[in-house]
Structure formats: structure tokens, C-alpha cells
Amino acid sequence: MAEDTGPVQVVSGVKYEFLERWDVDRLNKVLETDTPAFSGIPVTYSPARNAVRLYRVTYSSVIPERGNKPTVATGLIAVPDTEETSFPTVSYQHGTVYGKQQVPSFPEQSPETALMIAQFAGQGYLLIGADYFGLGLSEEPEGYMVKASHQQATYDMLMASRAVLDHLKIESTKLFLAGWSQGGFVTMAFLEKLESAGVAVEKAATASAPVDVSMALNGFLNFPRKNDATWVPTLFILSSFAFENYYGVPGLARSLITDEEYDVSKKAYERQPIDPADVPTDLRKLVRPDYFDPQFFAASAYGKLVAEAHAYRWVIKSPVRNYYGESDEAISTGLGRLAMTYQQAMGNGNPQVEAVSTGETTHRGTFATAVPQWKTWFDGP
């Protein structure tokens, strides 16, 4: 079937273009070769059954933190290449990336998206994924861990995908959510928005989700673990510049980051060419000494914004599973279990949220291990 490679406008503010078709052999290479190389561990995945057609969606959205300033964002739709015209949908929320295009709508640059395409779209699920503001083809600065913007980007991507699917004469039956790392936080924030809007979600699953950013950062500052990731300073860099831009707090990043490391940090946030070895791996070189005092951190402009970045403190109605690794260098087991602990602390306990250990897995290993378990759970009743 020939595809029009040019953009197709479907409704005002929504267009899509065909990217490529991944055949079963390519999907199975992702499962058997590429993902083990990315994650560092062997995992058995059920093989792909069908080829997949990939489309980039460009859609209009708004930035809530900037008075609903209009913006344009991008995302991916992966459609099973079969005779069927009705499929369940998984919305996948991606993790932290270092390249502006290591996101769903550039799937060849995103190993995590490739795994989701192969495991889900290769077995009869529609897969959608927003690129988040500032990534993909977005011209904004990156909105890293900026909650309302993450909610807006994912919600508007879902609505745009429905318009595209209508145009392709494809029906979506059920909606599932999944996300890893930063995308685990975004998944829970997206679920909160969908539940408040009355949009039904069958099940939501995460891996290595930092559902409480303040808890995560306080752990790195005040209770470091021997296995804390060398890239932890990047979380402070991306969030401080993103919060400065999105919440309109001039000088916020400079108030957190030492004078010596400010310029390289700014370049890293702006995705300018730098030597990755120049980004400090020692938090004490990056973060000003005052911030290692919990009271100072909590009272600071940055700390106050961080304290609002959480995605588990509502009465969750949808079935949720938060998968966590016991050797995860970024997410502590306590943080991995936090949403369940919080929900179960309500009276007799809200049973909708379950924390599931993937064993002694690293950050990437937790994701690689969780994905086939997500699939088994989504496939079930």
C-alpha cells in the first residue's frame, strides 16, 4: 500500500506524515538484539506477529505555566499493519533523553520507543507517544519535569491521535498508559489529568517512576547511596533551567548551580554541542553548598517548585502497577513503592495501586524487564 509521504492535515492544528514501515524481522531484531544491548540484560520477549506503520503527528497545544501560550508539539503513532481496523491503544511516555530527537517521533533514535513498538504495536496494539515540549520538532525550551506541561502535551497528543486514527479509519477500543523513568512520572501525571477529565483508562503501568521529585532530589543531596548514578547531576541541571523558563523565575538555575559549572550546564540544557565528560558527575561540584541543608533547599525558590512536582497524591481510581528495581541507580526502592504506600495509607487502604519488584535490576534493566510484564498484564482481563 503506497503512502503519501507529505503531511496530511486532518483537522485544524493536527497533521500527520508517514515515516516508515518496520517489518517483523526488524521488530524482532529490536527484541532479540537491540534491547539487550541497550539494557545490558537478557530478557525474553514474545516475538512480533505483524509489521508496523509509523507516523509522526504534529499538533497544536498550549503551555499552562505560561498562561496557555500556544505551541506546536510532535509525537508518534504506530499502527499494526494488518487487516484489522480496531485495536487497543497504549500511550507510552518516554524517559529522560540527552538528544532533542531521542524521542518517540524519531523512533530510530529512541531505543525505548523501539522496544515498545516491537512488543506492543508488533502484537496488535496501537502505540502513541508524545515527544514533550522542547523535544522532537518543538521549538520551545525543554519542559523537564514541568508537570502541567507534561499533562498538556500527553493529553493533546491523545486527542490528536484520535483525529488521525479517524482519518485512517481505525478505531481505538481501550486506553492503556505506560512510561519509564521521567516517563513514569509523566504517566502518573497524565493519569491524574485523564481521571479528572473523565477519560477511562483500563490500566496504567510504570517502571522506575520518580513520582515525587522532591523525595528523589533530597535523597541524592542528603542520603546518597553507593550506587547513585553518575548522571544524577543532569536531573538538577535539566529541572532548574526548565523551571526557570516555564515558571518564569529568572536566575533560578544560577541560584542552584555553582559559578564554575553554570556555562556547561546551560549548554547541556540547551542541547548545544559539549563534551559529556565536562558535565560534573559529583553533585558537590554542581550544586551550591547551601542546598545540601534540607531546610535551605525546602525554603528556596527551586525547592518550592520541586515540592509541587508529584504525581500520586489523589485518590487513584484506575488499576496501576509501579514496577521498580532493587538495584536501580536512580530510583530508590522506597520511591518505587511510594504511590502504593500513599494510597494504602488511606483508611483501610486504596488497593488500586500495586508496586511490583523486578528484582536486582538497574534503571535500564528495570524497564527492559517490566515491558513484557506490562504486556502480560494489559493482555489479561
PDB file of C-alpha atoms in Angstrom, residues 160-304:
ATOM      1  CA  ALA A 160      -4.643  14.464  18.093  1.00  0.00           C
ATOM      2  CA  SER A 161      -4.042  10.721  17.688  1.00  0.00           C
ATOM      3  CA  ARG A 162      -7.800  10.109  17.781  1.00  0.00           C
ATOM      4  CA  ALA A 163      -8.279  12.596  14.949  1.00  0.00           C
ATOM      5  CA  VAL A 164      -5.534  10.902  12.911  1.00  0.00           C
ATOM      6  CA  LEU A 165      -6.936   7.425  13.577  1.00  0.00           C
ATOM      7  CA  ASP A 166     -10.386   8.611  12.477  1.00  0.00           C
ATOM      8  CA  HIS A 167      -8.811   9.794   9.242  1.00  0.00           C
ATOM      9  CA  LEU A 168      -7.096   6.410   8.799  1.00  0.00           C
ATOM     10  CA  LYS A 169     -10.462   4.707   9.543  1.00  0.00           C
ATOM     11  CA  ILE A 170      -9.032   2.929  12.581  1.00  0.00           C
ATOM     12  CA  GLU A 171     -10.882   2.501  15.861  1.00  0.00           C
ATOM     13  CA  SER A 172      -9.230   2.523  19.290  1.00  0.00           C
ATOM     14  CA  THR A 173     -11.022   0.315  21.798  1.00  0.00           C
ATOM     15  CA  LYS A 174      -9.277   0.635  25.161  1.00  0.00           C
ATOM     16  CA  LEU A 175      -6.650   3.023  26.553  1.00  0.00           C
ATOM     17  CA  PHE A 176      -3.599   1.850  28.499  1.00  0.00           C
ATOM     18  CA  LEU A 177      -0.775   4.042  29.828  1.00  0.00           C
ATOM     19  CA  ALA A 178       2.881   3.108  30.286  1.00  0.00           C
ATOM     20  CA  GLY A 179       6.091   5.007  30.984  1.00  0.00           C
ATOM     21  CA  TRP A 180       9.646   4.622  32.188  1.00  0.00           C
ATOM     22  CA  SER A 181      11.781   6.873  34.395  1.00  0.00           C
ATOM     23  CA  GLN A 182      10.786  10.518  33.713  1.00  0.00           C
ATOM     24  CA  GLY A 183       8.018   8.943  31.637  1.00  0.00           C
ATOM     25  CA  GLY A 184       6.811   7.088  34.721  1.00  0.00           C
ATOM     26  CA  PHE A 185       6.250  10.450  36.418  1.00  0.00           C
ATOM     27  CA  VAL A 186       4.570  11.757  33.246  1.00  0.00           C
ATOM     28  CA  THR A 187       2.374   8.637  33.068  1.00  0.00           C
ATOM     29  CA  MET A 188       1.080   9.174  36.595  1.00  0.00           C
ATOM     30  CA  ALA A 189       0.556  12.912  35.962  1.00  0.00           C
ATOM     31  CA  PHE A 190      -1.273  12.060  32.714  1.00  0.00           C
ATOM     32  CA  LEU A 191      -3.442   9.542  34.573  1.00  0.00           C
ATOM     33  CA  GLU A 192      -4.351  12.248  37.098  1.00  0.00           C
ATOM     34  CA  LYS A 193      -5.465  14.550  34.264  1.00  0.00           C
ATOM     35  CA  LEU A 194      -7.394  11.817  32.448  1.00  0.00           C
ATOM     36  CA  GLU A 195      -9.230  10.745  35.593  1.00  0.00           C
ATOM     37  CA  SER A 196     -10.154  14.364  36.354  1.00  0.00           C
ATOM     38  CA  ALA A 197     -11.447  14.718  32.769  1.00  0.00           C
ATOM     39  CA  GLY A 198     -13.494  11.513  32.983  1.00  0.00           C
ATOM     40  CA  VAL A 199     -11.469   9.669  30.316  1.00  0.00           C
ATOM     41  CA  ALA A 200     -11.467   5.926  31.020  1.00  0.00           C
ATOM     42  CA  VAL A 201      -8.075   4.263  31.477  1.00  0.00           C
ATOM     43  CA  GLU A 202      -8.021   0.451  31.568  1.00  0.00           C
ATOM     44  CA  LYS A 203      -4.651   0.120  33.311  1.00  0.00           C
ATOM     45  CA  ALA A 204      -1.533   2.231  33.860  1.00  0.00           C
ATOM     46  CA  ALA A 205       1.962   0.834  34.349  1.00  0.00           C
ATOM     47  CA  THR A 206       5.304   2.457  35.090  1.00  0.00           C
ATOM     48  CA  ALA A 207       8.917   1.427  35.540  1.00  0.00           C
ATOM     49  CA  SER A 208      11.369   3.372  37.726  1.00  0.00           C
ATOM     50  CA  ALA A 209       8.918   6.245  38.206  1.00  0.00           C
ATOM     51  CA  PRO A 210      10.066   9.267  40.283  1.00  0.00           C
ATOM     52  CA  VAL A 211       6.516  10.073  41.386  1.00  0.00           C
ATOM     53  CA  ASP A 212       7.821  12.613  43.931  1.00  0.00           C
ATOM     54  CA  VAL A 213      10.660  14.751  42.564  1.00  0.00           C
ATOM     55  CA  SER A 214      11.411  16.391  45.913  1.00  0.00           C
ATOM     56  CA  MET A 215      11.870  12.987  47.518  1.00  0.00           C
ATOM     57  CA  ALA A 216      14.200  11.895  44.701  1.00  0.00           C
ATOM     58  CA  LEU A 217      16.375  15.019  44.835  1.00  0.00           C
ATOM     59  CA  ASN A 218      16.537  15.099  48.639  1.00  0.00           C
ATOM     60  CA  GLY A 219      17.771  11.523  48.520  1.00  0.00           C
ATOM     61  CA  PHE A 220      20.625  12.444  46.190  1.00  0.00           C
ATOM     62  CA  LEU A 221      21.555  15.528  48.240  1.00  0.00           C
ATOM     63  CA  ASN A 222      21.234  14.215  51.788  1.00  0.00           C
ATOM     64  CA  PHE A 223      21.065  10.426  51.759  1.00  0.00           C
ATOM     65  CA  PRO A 224      23.244   9.332  48.820  1.00  0.00           C
ATOM     66  CA  ARG A 225      23.543   5.641  48.039  1.00  0.00           C
ATOM     67  CA  LYS A 226      26.711   3.892  46.912  1.00  0.00           C
ATOM     68  CA  ASN A 227      25.116   3.074  43.559  1.00  0.00           C
ATOM     69  CA  ASP A 228      23.676   6.521  42.747  1.00  0.00           C
ATOM     70  CA  ALA A 229      24.033   7.144  39.014  1.00  0.00           C
ATOM     71  CA  THR A 230      26.875   9.312  37.729  1.00  0.00           C
ATOM     72  CA  TRP A 231      24.282  11.190  35.642  1.00  0.00           C
ATOM     73  CA  VAL A 232      22.234  12.332  38.665  1.00  0.00           C
ATOM     74  CA  PRO A 233      23.591  15.915  38.341  1.00  0.00           C
ATOM     75  CA  THR A 234      21.849  16.110  34.955  1.00  0.00           C
ATOM     76  CA  LEU A 235      18.481  15.908  36.740  1.00  0.00           C
ATOM     77  CA  PHE A 236      19.303  19.080  38.679  1.00  0.00           C
ATOM     78  CA  ILE A 237      20.548  20.806  35.512  1.00  0.00           C
ATOM     79  CA  LEU A 238      17.514  19.987  33.356  1.00  0.00           C
ATOM     80  CA  SER A 239      14.925  20.699  36.058  1.00  0.00           C
ATOM     81  CA  SER A 240      16.426  24.001  37.245  1.00  0.00           C
ATOM     82  CA  PHE A 241      16.640  25.503  33.747  1.00  0.00           C
ATOM     83  CA  ALA A 242      13.223  24.105  32.779  1.00  0.00           C
ATOM     84  CA  PHE A 243      11.603  25.530  35.926  1.00  0.00           C
ATOM     85  CA  GLU A 244      13.316  28.887  35.305  1.00  0.00           C
ATOM     86  CA  ASN A 245      11.887  29.009  31.771  1.00  0.00           C
ATOM     87  CA  TYR A 246       8.415  27.606  32.367  1.00  0.00           C
ATOM     88  CA  TYR A 247       7.594  29.128  35.761  1.00  0.00           C
ATOM     89  CA  GLY A 248       9.215  32.446  34.851  1.00  0.00           C
ATOM     90  CA  VAL A 249      11.838  32.688  37.602  1.00  0.00           C
ATOM     91  CA  PRO A 250      14.882  34.495  36.134  1.00  0.00           C
ATOM     92  CA  GLY A 251      18.158  33.361  37.652  1.00  0.00           C
ATOM     93  CA  LEU A 252      16.727  30.186  39.167  1.00  0.00           C
ATOM     94  CA  ALA A 253      19.319  27.855  37.655  1.00  0.00           C
ATOM     95  CA  ARG A 254      22.160  30.213  38.584  1.00  0.00           C
ATOM     96  CA  SER A 255      20.938  30.246  42.204  1.00  0.00           C
ATOM     97  CA  LEU A 256      21.344  26.439  42.330  1.00  0.00           C
ATOM     98  CA  ILE A 257      24.363  25.735  40.122  1.00  0.00           C
ATOM     99  CA  THR A 258      27.919  26.738  41.031  1.00  0.00           C
ATOM    100  CA  ASP A 259      29.577  29.511  39.011  1.00  0.00           C
ATOM    101  CA  GLU A 260      32.194  27.063  37.705  1.00  0.00           C
ATOM    102  CA  GLU A 261      29.613  24.685  36.221  1.00  0.00           C
ATOM    103  CA  TYR A 262      26.919  27.127  35.111  1.00  0.00           C
ATOM    104  CA  ASP A 263      28.015  27.629  31.493  1.00  0.00           C
ATOM    105  CA  VAL A 264      28.441  23.945  30.646  1.00  0.00           C
ATOM    106  CA  SER A 265      25.145  23.207  32.415  1.00  0.00           C
ATOM    107  CA  LYS A 266      23.311  25.813  30.360  1.00  0.00           C
ATOM    108  CA  LYS A 267      24.771  24.370  27.158  1.00  0.00           C
ATOM    109  CA  ALA A 268      23.739  20.859  28.225  1.00  0.00           C
ATOM    110  CA  TYR A 269      20.156  22.018  28.850  1.00  0.00           C
ATOM    111  CA  GLU A 270      20.026  23.846  25.526  1.00  0.00           C
ATOM    112  CA  ARG A 271      21.366  20.760  23.709  1.00  0.00           C
ATOM    113  CA  GLN A 272      24.388  22.675  22.457  1.00  0.00           C
ATOM    114  CA  PRO A 273      27.445  20.609  21.481  1.00  0.00           C
ATOM    115  CA  ILE A 274      29.512  19.797  24.570  1.00  0.00           C
ATOM    116  CA  ASP A 275      31.873  17.095  25.699  1.00  0.00           C
ATOM    117  CA  PRO A 276      29.735  14.929  28.023  1.00  0.00           C
ATOM    118  CA  ALA A 277      32.839  14.453  30.161  1.00  0.00           C
ATOM    119  CA  ASP A 278      32.638  18.171  31.040  1.00  0.00           C
ATOM    120  CA  VAL A 279      29.312  17.707  32.847  1.00  0.00           C
ATOM    121  CA  PRO A 280      30.140  17.063  36.507  1.00  0.00           C
ATOM    122  CA  THR A 281      29.287  13.677  37.977  1.00  0.00           C
ATOM    123  CA  ASP A 282      29.849  14.924  41.547  1.00  0.00           C
ATOM    124  CA  LEU A 283      26.800  16.789  42.900  1.00  0.00           C
ATOM    125  CA  ARG A 284      29.015  18.821  45.231  1.00  0.00           C
ATOM    126  CA  LYS A 285      30.761  20.343  42.231  1.00  0.00           C
ATOM    127  CA  LEU A 286      27.473  21.226  40.556  1.00  0.00           C
ATOM    128  CA  VAL A 287      25.127  22.293  43.352  1.00  0.00           C
ATOM    129  CA  ARG A 288      25.894  25.208  45.681  1.00  0.00           C
ATOM    130  CA  PRO A 289      26.699  24.085  49.265  1.00  0.00           C
ATOM    131  CA  ASP A 290      23.614  25.744  50.839  1.00  0.00           C
ATOM    132  CA  TYR A 291      21.313  23.301  49.030  1.00  0.00           C
ATOM    133  CA  PHE A 292      22.708  20.358  50.988  1.00  0.00           C
ATOM    134  CA  ASP A 293      20.909  21.830  54.029  1.00  0.00           C
ATOM    135  CA  PRO A 294      17.362  20.377  53.801  1.00  0.00           C
ATOM    136  CA  GLN A 295      15.783  23.476  55.353  1.00  0.00           C
ATOM    137  CA  PHE A 296      17.525  25.792  52.900  1.00  0.00           C
ATOM    138  CA  PHE A 297      16.568  23.569  49.983  1.00  0.00           C
ATOM    139  CA  ALA A 298      12.914  23.435  51.077  1.00  0.00           C
ATOM    140  CA  ALA A 299      12.703  27.225  51.514  1.00  0.00           C
ATOM    141  CA  SER A 300      14.449  28.058  48.226  1.00  0.00           C
ATOM    142  CA  ALA A 301      12.574  29.074  45.092  1.00  0.00           C
ATOM    143  CA  TYR A 302      13.834  25.898  43.382  1.00  0.00           C
ATOM    144  CA  GLY A 303      12.900  23.685  46.323  1.00  0.00           C
ATOM    145  CA  LYS A 304       9.373  25.097  46.451  1.00  0.00           C
TER     146      LYS A 304
END
